[in-house]
Amino acid sequence: MRKTVKFGGSSLADSAQFKKCAAIIRADEARKYVVPSAPGKRFKDDVKVTDMLIRCYDIQKKDLDAGLEYFSKIEDRFDEIVTGLGLDYSLEPEYRIIRSYMEEGLSKDYLVSRGEFLSGKILSVLLGYPFVDPADYIIFNSNGVFEEQKTAAAFRKIADMESFVMPGFYGATETGRVKTFSRGGSDITGSVVANGMHVDVYENWTDVSGFLMVDPRLVENPQPIKEITYSELRELSYMGAQVFHEEAIFPARAAGIPINIRNTNKPEDEGSWVRTDDQISDSHLFITGVTGKKGFMSLSFEKDVGGDRLPFGRKVLQMFEEAKVMVDHVPSSIGTMTVVVDVDEISGKEESILRRIRREIDPYSITVERNLALVAVVGLEMRGVVGITSDMLRVLAEGGINVRMAIQGIKEISLIIGIDEQDFERAIRLLYEFAKAKNKELRP
Ligand code: ASP
């Protein structure tokens, strides 16, 4: 058994947290490939090292001396960790290199990635595992897009390594330019390492004991999810569940590697397991989760298209694509094409898209509806259960909530319901109560 273990920022916030991680790694010899984040918050109003580095970049761009002075605060955070761990080790040579690059002019991604780099250096000394720089193995193209095939080929060069520490969050282009993933991207590195090293399990250590059936800010003490499939998680994280980076699902999933979300502060908890649809056990919940998000709007275009519906739909979507606006849903009927988008996504572009559509497609009518919220009920096993959709809609109707839109994909893994924003919290609570009761009934 071989595992990749990724530790998030809160798991590495200070020397006491580093000690916990080292104890976890030493407790199981399968924990071979370690992926650290940069130190996160030690207390509520603390600043993450990654945020300090972003700040440092902005300062040094305007005023080098002020930037170098601010960088010494970041050095202090790392030095405190090294001292607290009692290591006979100094990061001074690394700081010197970073400082000299700052003097020469460096890229934002390079400086921002140094949090993970320095974290990894410490952890490698603490564990006695070799340090492997992801800049040599996690490959991006010149546009900053992750290169799956080239990365897989690069990992073949280290296939024989027994163990290592590889910092999360970044890689580099083939010409050596450091590139970071999006925020929270060390989860992606963990998944890429799991895939590249063909491990049996990807453990993702964070500060919660896995996923909950519903947002604990909306419902008191929600039930934990012991097991979820990749496809269910995809539906849930898309709607705003925050524990695990959305894009981190793909590399592990492609290799069929289960992910175990664990709590560094409660290592005895089993956490949540993410598995492929055909790996699920009897304990799998019928309804896995209820989630949702406010801040959507819909734009409907009506046109008398006769038999020629195909180009109409394509042209409407093309206008959104060309404006680089991601479309979330397209719940349409014959002659009316509706596009649901996140308000933040379309912000500043709405007028120009509508203008183009009027000019180039000339719909018969355009209707824009705002203040829309989407709620999703997710469960792989809902498929084929007669009446489950109408039961959920009835729960909302009995609660006096108007359903403005309902989308169920043919795979029946989720039901997505569009409601007024003002009904959001109540809809989530009602559907959670329904899900809990259904799970009890079907999984006593
Ligand atoms: N340190 C990076 C961030 O704060 C990446 C990560 O922690 O996953 O976003």
XYZ file of C-alpha atoms and ligand atoms in Angstrom:
453
model
C 0.000 0.000 0.000
C 1.331 3.449 -0.989
C -0.334 6.767 -0.271
C 0.039 10.384 -1.315
C -0.656 12.707 1.601
C -1.459 16.371 1.099
C -1.534 18.782 4.042
C -3.414 22.071 3.738
C -2.351 25.461 5.066
C -4.069 25.185 8.442
C -2.333 21.817 8.957
C 1.019 23.583 8.555
C 0.262 26.949 10.140
C 2.999 26.743 12.809
C 5.562 24.385 14.318
C 2.971 22.604 16.486
C 0.925 21.837 13.363
C 4.055 20.659 11.490
C 4.656 18.224 14.369
C 1.133 16.839 14.008
C 1.687 16.271 10.289
C 5.005 14.527 10.889
C 3.378 12.275 13.519
C 0.586 11.401 11.073
C 3.092 10.547 8.329
C 5.210 8.434 10.677
C 2.150 6.568 11.979
C 1.629 4.821 8.640
C 4.531 3.724 6.489
C 2.314 3.809 3.398
C 2.438 7.633 3.592
C 5.262 8.011 1.085
C 4.618 11.067 -1.066
C 3.967 14.252 0.826
C 2.495 17.433 -0.674
C 2.475 20.501 1.611
C 0.641 23.814 1.254
C 2.118 27.077 2.466
C 1.478 27.870 6.153
C -2.085 29.116 6.600
C -3.820 31.042 9.360
C -2.807 30.378 12.981
C -5.820 32.251 14.316
C -8.933 33.853 12.833
C -7.474 37.216 11.809
C -4.055 35.888 10.860
C -2.770 36.204 7.259
C -1.910 33.169 5.117
C 1.668 33.087 3.850
C 0.349 32.947 0.249
C -1.564 36.190 0.849
C 1.567 37.750 2.381
C 3.526 36.765 -0.728
C 0.909 38.301 -3.024
C 1.148 41.477 -0.979
C 4.934 41.330 -1.065
C 4.898 41.081 -4.860
C 2.700 44.174 -5.156
C 4.853 46.164 -2.712
C 8.224 45.261 -4.256
C 6.974 46.126 -7.726
C 6.513 49.717 -6.632
C 9.262 49.954 -4.041
C 11.985 47.288 -3.878
C 13.272 48.221 -0.415
C 9.775 48.156 1.088
C 9.216 44.778 -0.605
C 12.428 43.356 0.836
C 11.477 44.628 4.259
C 8.025 43.041 4.007
C 9.657 39.787 2.870
C 11.529 39.642 6.172
C 8.143 39.176 7.904
C 7.597 36.085 5.777
C 11.085 34.872 6.695
C 10.172 35.350 10.364
C 7.167 33.064 9.993
C 9.286 30.295 8.507
C 12.131 30.826 10.986
C 9.679 30.463 13.863
C 8.609 27.100 12.455
C 12.205 25.883 12.024
C 13.088 26.994 15.575
C 9.905 25.531 17.046
C 10.737 22.195 15.462
C 14.244 22.313 16.942
C 15.830 21.638 13.547
C 19.483 22.250 12.891
C 18.644 23.857 9.573
C 18.573 27.314 8.055
C 16.498 28.623 5.156
C 18.874 31.582 4.800
C 20.382 30.379 1.467
C 16.855 30.042 0.023
C 15.863 33.514 1.247
C 19.007 34.916 -0.354
C 18.061 33.457 -3.749
C 14.504 34.821 -3.514
C 15.773 38.251 -2.470
C 18.248 38.377 -5.334
C 15.512 37.451 -7.819
C 13.416 40.242 -6.342
C 16.237 42.657 -7.091
C 16.500 41.380 -10.678
C 12.728 41.407 -11.257
C 10.677 38.231 -10.818
C 7.278 36.926 -11.861
C 4.294 37.009 -9.529
C 3.789 33.235 -9.791
C 7.391 32.593 -8.798
C 7.220 34.703 -5.654
C 3.730 33.477 -4.672
C 4.831 29.840 -5.030
C 7.678 30.278 -2.509
C 5.310 29.590 0.416
C 4.880 25.991 -0.676
C 8.558 25.769 -1.657
C 9.819 26.795 1.792
C 7.195 24.692 3.562
C 8.378 21.704 1.526
C 12.033 22.364 2.370
C 11.275 22.273 6.093
C 9.116 19.173 5.859
C 11.730 17.318 3.836
C 14.363 17.981 6.534
C 11.927 17.118 9.326
C 10.929 13.787 7.758
C 14.229 12.890 6.142
C 12.412 12.497 2.798
C 14.052 13.816 -0.403
C 12.800 17.188 -1.703
C 11.471 17.121 -5.270
C 10.745 20.445 -6.958
C 7.429 20.337 -8.887
C 8.906 22.892 -11.329
C 10.651 19.906 -12.947
C 7.653 17.551 -13.057
C 4.377 19.457 -13.107
C 4.283 20.965 -16.563
C 2.254 23.909 -17.844
C 2.118 25.216 -21.423
C 3.077 28.792 -22.231
C -0.539 29.916 -21.711
C -0.479 28.587 -18.168
C -2.614 25.524 -18.902
C -1.685 22.318 -17.080
C -0.233 19.674 -19.430
C -1.494 16.277 -18.353
C 0.429 14.083 -20.798
C 3.760 15.862 -20.400
C 3.395 15.747 -16.625
C 2.678 12.009 -16.713
C 5.812 11.524 -18.836
C 7.897 13.586 -16.399
C 6.658 11.548 -13.444
C 7.946 8.375 -15.127
C 11.459 9.675 -14.378
C 10.782 9.504 -10.626
C 8.626 6.367 -10.669
C 11.188 4.468 -8.605
C 11.452 6.955 -5.760
C 10.545 5.412 -2.406
C 9.320 8.651 -0.893
C 9.540 12.408 -1.341
C 8.183 15.809 -0.389
C 6.866 17.794 -3.358
C 5.479 21.281 -2.627
C 1.916 21.906 -3.757
C 0.362 24.681 -5.825
C 2.914 25.146 -8.629
C 4.821 23.709 -11.544
C 6.589 25.304 -14.491
C 6.585 25.628 -18.250
C 9.112 23.631 -20.267
C 11.275 26.739 -20.415
C 11.324 26.851 -16.612
C 8.854 29.662 -15.928
C 7.079 28.940 -12.617
C 3.280 28.737 -12.878
C 0.772 28.313 -10.077
C -2.606 26.631 -10.129
C -5.599 28.694 -8.959
C -5.984 29.388 -5.217
C -6.286 26.266 -3.109
C -4.397 24.460 -5.863
C -2.245 22.227 -3.645
C -5.217 19.853 -3.700
C -4.607 19.553 -7.449
C -0.897 18.838 -6.923
C -1.817 16.077 -4.453
C -4.114 14.536 -7.031
C -1.483 14.824 -9.789
C 1.136 13.189 -7.547
C -1.307 10.401 -6.632
C -1.894 9.770 -10.330
C 1.772 10.119 -11.325
C 3.071 7.767 -8.606
C 0.189 5.264 -9.043
C -0.576 5.164 -5.340
C -3.478 3.284 -3.778
C -4.964 6.184 -1.799
C -4.792 9.984 -1.882
C -5.152 11.324 1.659
C -6.079 14.996 1.837
C -5.462 16.339 5.359
C -7.338 19.489 6.281
C -9.061 21.015 9.330
C -12.444 19.278 9.075
C -13.292 15.580 9.295
C -14.525 15.366 5.720
C -17.678 16.491 3.972
C -21.004 17.271 5.582
C -24.389 16.702 3.975
C -25.141 20.404 4.064
C -23.424 23.707 4.869
C -23.108 23.903 8.693
C -23.744 27.653 8.503
C -27.282 26.894 7.352
C -28.121 23.801 9.371
C -27.016 22.946 12.864
C -24.871 19.866 13.268
C -25.332 18.288 9.830
C -24.646 14.620 9.186
C -21.157 13.734 7.943
C -20.726 12.042 4.571
C -18.684 8.867 4.974
C -18.570 8.079 1.308
C -19.232 10.046 -1.859
C -18.469 9.354 -5.509
C -16.401 11.600 -7.723
C -19.448 12.449 -9.793
C -21.499 13.342 -6.705
C -18.665 15.476 -5.360
C -18.373 17.215 -8.692
C -22.043 18.205 -8.481
C -21.645 19.347 -4.881
C -18.403 21.262 -5.228
C -19.668 22.957 -8.334
C -22.451 24.419 -6.222
C -20.101 25.763 -3.626
C -18.913 23.068 -1.202
C -15.493 24.307 -0.181
C -13.449 21.533 1.335
C -11.745 20.289 -1.800
C -10.640 22.104 -4.984
C -13.017 21.293 -7.832
C -10.275 20.568 -10.367
C -8.445 18.246 -7.986
C -11.010 15.556 -8.664
C -9.852 14.755 -12.200
C -6.299 13.331 -11.916
C -7.195 10.938 -9.069
C -10.448 9.991 -10.736
C -8.696 9.231 -14.040
C -6.578 6.639 -12.222
C -9.450 5.333 -10.067
C -7.599 6.347 -6.884
C -9.889 6.890 -3.876
C -9.473 10.133 -1.930
C -9.731 10.206 1.844
C -10.426 13.633 3.365
C -8.975 13.682 6.909
C -8.647 16.063 9.855
C -5.086 16.836 11.011
C -6.449 17.925 14.388
C -8.504 14.737 14.799
C -6.495 12.027 13.083
C -8.620 9.318 14.727
C -11.659 10.337 12.639
C -12.071 8.274 9.507
C -13.137 11.277 7.412
C -14.853 11.068 4.042
C -13.984 8.705 1.189
C -14.345 9.732 -2.433
C -14.629 6.759 -4.775
C -15.610 5.930 -8.335
C -19.261 5.111 -8.969
C -18.514 1.360 -9.067
C -16.475 1.340 -5.832
C -19.276 2.339 -3.461
C -20.182 0.318 -0.386
C -23.467 -0.464 1.373
C -23.007 2.515 3.669
C -23.353 4.909 0.745
C -26.062 7.446 1.479
C -29.056 7.503 -0.810
C -29.009 11.303 -0.871
C -25.424 12.425 -0.354
C -25.848 16.140 -0.004
C -27.896 19.272 -0.376
C -26.172 22.400 -1.546
C -26.748 25.595 -3.462
C -25.759 29.125 -4.254
C -27.359 32.526 -4.630
C -26.435 35.046 -7.298
C -27.702 33.624 -10.571
C -29.691 35.215 -13.352
C -31.480 33.821 -16.366
C -31.707 35.250 -19.856
C -34.424 33.825 -22.092
C -34.600 34.287 -25.839
C -37.749 33.491 -27.725
C -37.719 33.063 -31.481
C -40.072 31.624 -33.988
C -37.546 29.217 -35.420
C -39.828 26.746 -37.142
C -37.932 23.558 -37.889
C -34.561 25.239 -37.609
C -33.835 25.109 -33.872
C -30.253 23.916 -34.085
C -28.449 27.047 -35.279
C -30.519 29.245 -32.932
C -29.260 27.471 -29.809
C -25.726 27.312 -31.099
C -25.652 31.006 -31.992
C -26.981 32.074 -28.587
C -24.355 30.025 -26.773
C -21.664 31.285 -29.099
C -22.336 34.873 -27.982
C -21.673 33.852 -24.385
C -18.607 31.861 -25.331
C -17.105 34.713 -27.309
C -17.675 37.057 -24.369
C -15.884 34.435 -22.190
C -18.922 33.984 -19.948
C -19.338 30.491 -18.557
C -22.902 29.249 -18.888
C -24.183 27.153 -15.982
C -27.432 25.746 -17.317
C -29.502 25.829 -20.467
C -33.054 24.847 -19.497
C -34.878 25.372 -22.763
C -38.153 24.636 -24.446
C -39.026 24.600 -28.120
C -38.605 28.125 -29.369
C -37.263 29.519 -26.082
C -33.640 29.257 -25.181
C -32.838 30.067 -21.548
C -29.316 30.608 -20.296
C -28.547 30.589 -16.567
C -25.338 32.326 -15.504
C -23.590 33.406 -12.340
C -24.072 37.157 -11.882
C -20.376 37.688 -11.083
C -19.421 35.841 -14.253
C -21.495 38.052 -16.575
C -20.928 41.283 -14.676
C -19.915 44.099 -17.029
C -20.640 42.008 -20.139
C -24.424 41.668 -20.018
C -25.239 44.708 -22.137
C -22.802 43.892 -24.912
C -23.968 40.259 -25.124
C -27.607 41.321 -25.339
C -26.772 43.944 -27.930
C -25.048 41.357 -30.128
C -27.898 38.881 -29.725
C -30.446 41.529 -30.716
C -28.410 42.508 -33.721
C -27.277 39.117 -34.969
C -30.045 36.741 -33.881
C -33.005 39.106 -33.563
C -35.127 37.139 -31.076
C -38.808 37.783 -30.796
C -38.481 38.550 -27.092
C -35.758 38.714 -24.441
C -36.595 38.187 -20.764
C -34.038 38.716 -18.007
C -34.745 37.454 -14.497
C -32.525 38.238 -11.557
C -32.117 37.266 -7.895
C -32.197 33.596 -8.687
C -30.757 30.958 -6.372
C -30.026 27.358 -7.314
C -30.272 24.479 -4.885
C -29.087 20.982 -5.720
C -29.935 17.648 -4.187
C -27.296 15.092 -5.080
C -27.369 11.309 -4.822
C -26.083 8.710 -7.238
C -28.735 6.226 -6.237
C -31.707 8.509 -6.883
C -31.750 7.247 -10.445
C -34.607 4.979 -11.230
C -36.481 5.712 -7.985
C -39.993 6.549 -9.081
C -41.495 9.593 -7.397
C -38.368 11.006 -5.749
C -38.352 14.158 -7.885
C -42.000 14.925 -7.249
C -41.452 14.282 -3.496
C -38.746 16.941 -3.424
C -40.826 19.414 -5.368
C -43.782 18.743 -3.050
C -41.631 19.505 0.015
C -40.890 22.918 -1.474
C -44.514 23.504 -2.513
C -45.721 22.667 0.995
C -43.186 25.157 2.323
C -44.743 27.817 0.069
C -41.627 28.046 -2.091
C -42.148 28.776 -5.750
C -40.063 26.594 -8.045
C -38.990 28.705 -10.982
C -36.900 26.142 -12.730
C -36.045 22.453 -12.298
C -33.301 20.543 -14.061
C -32.725 16.863 -13.778
C -30.053 15.366 -15.983
C -30.721 12.031 -17.604
C -28.259 10.375 -15.204
C -30.541 11.489 -12.356
C -27.598 12.125 -10.062
C -28.850 15.550 -9.078
C -31.957 17.660 -9.136
C -31.203 21.346 -9.524
C -33.979 23.721 -8.582
C -34.134 27.435 -9.322
C -35.893 29.574 -6.688
C -36.002 33.184 -5.538
C -32.942 34.186 -3.521
C -35.130 35.091 -0.541
C -36.268 31.433 -0.278
C -32.730 30.026 -0.388
C -31.999 29.257 3.272
C -35.463 27.815 3.872
C -35.293 25.615 0.763
C -31.933 24.197 1.838
C -33.274 23.384 5.313
C -36.462 21.771 3.983
C -34.583 19.660 1.446
C -32.004 18.622 4.046
C -34.749 17.444 6.407
C -36.294 15.557 3.504
C -32.933 13.973 2.582
C -32.254 12.930 6.163
C -35.663 11.271 6.439
C -35.275 9.536 3.052
C -31.832 8.224 4.010
C -33.217 6.873 7.266
C -36.060 5.201 5.448
C -33.880 3.629 2.772
C -30.666 3.031 4.789
C -31.932 2.212 8.261
N -1.262 28.248 -0.660
C -2.153 28.304 -1.773
C -3.378 29.112 -1.406
O -3.463 29.661 -0.325
C -2.488 26.963 -2.310
C -3.085 25.990 -1.320
O -2.980 26.161 -0.123
O -3.666 25.004 -1.766
O -4.257 29.229 -2.210
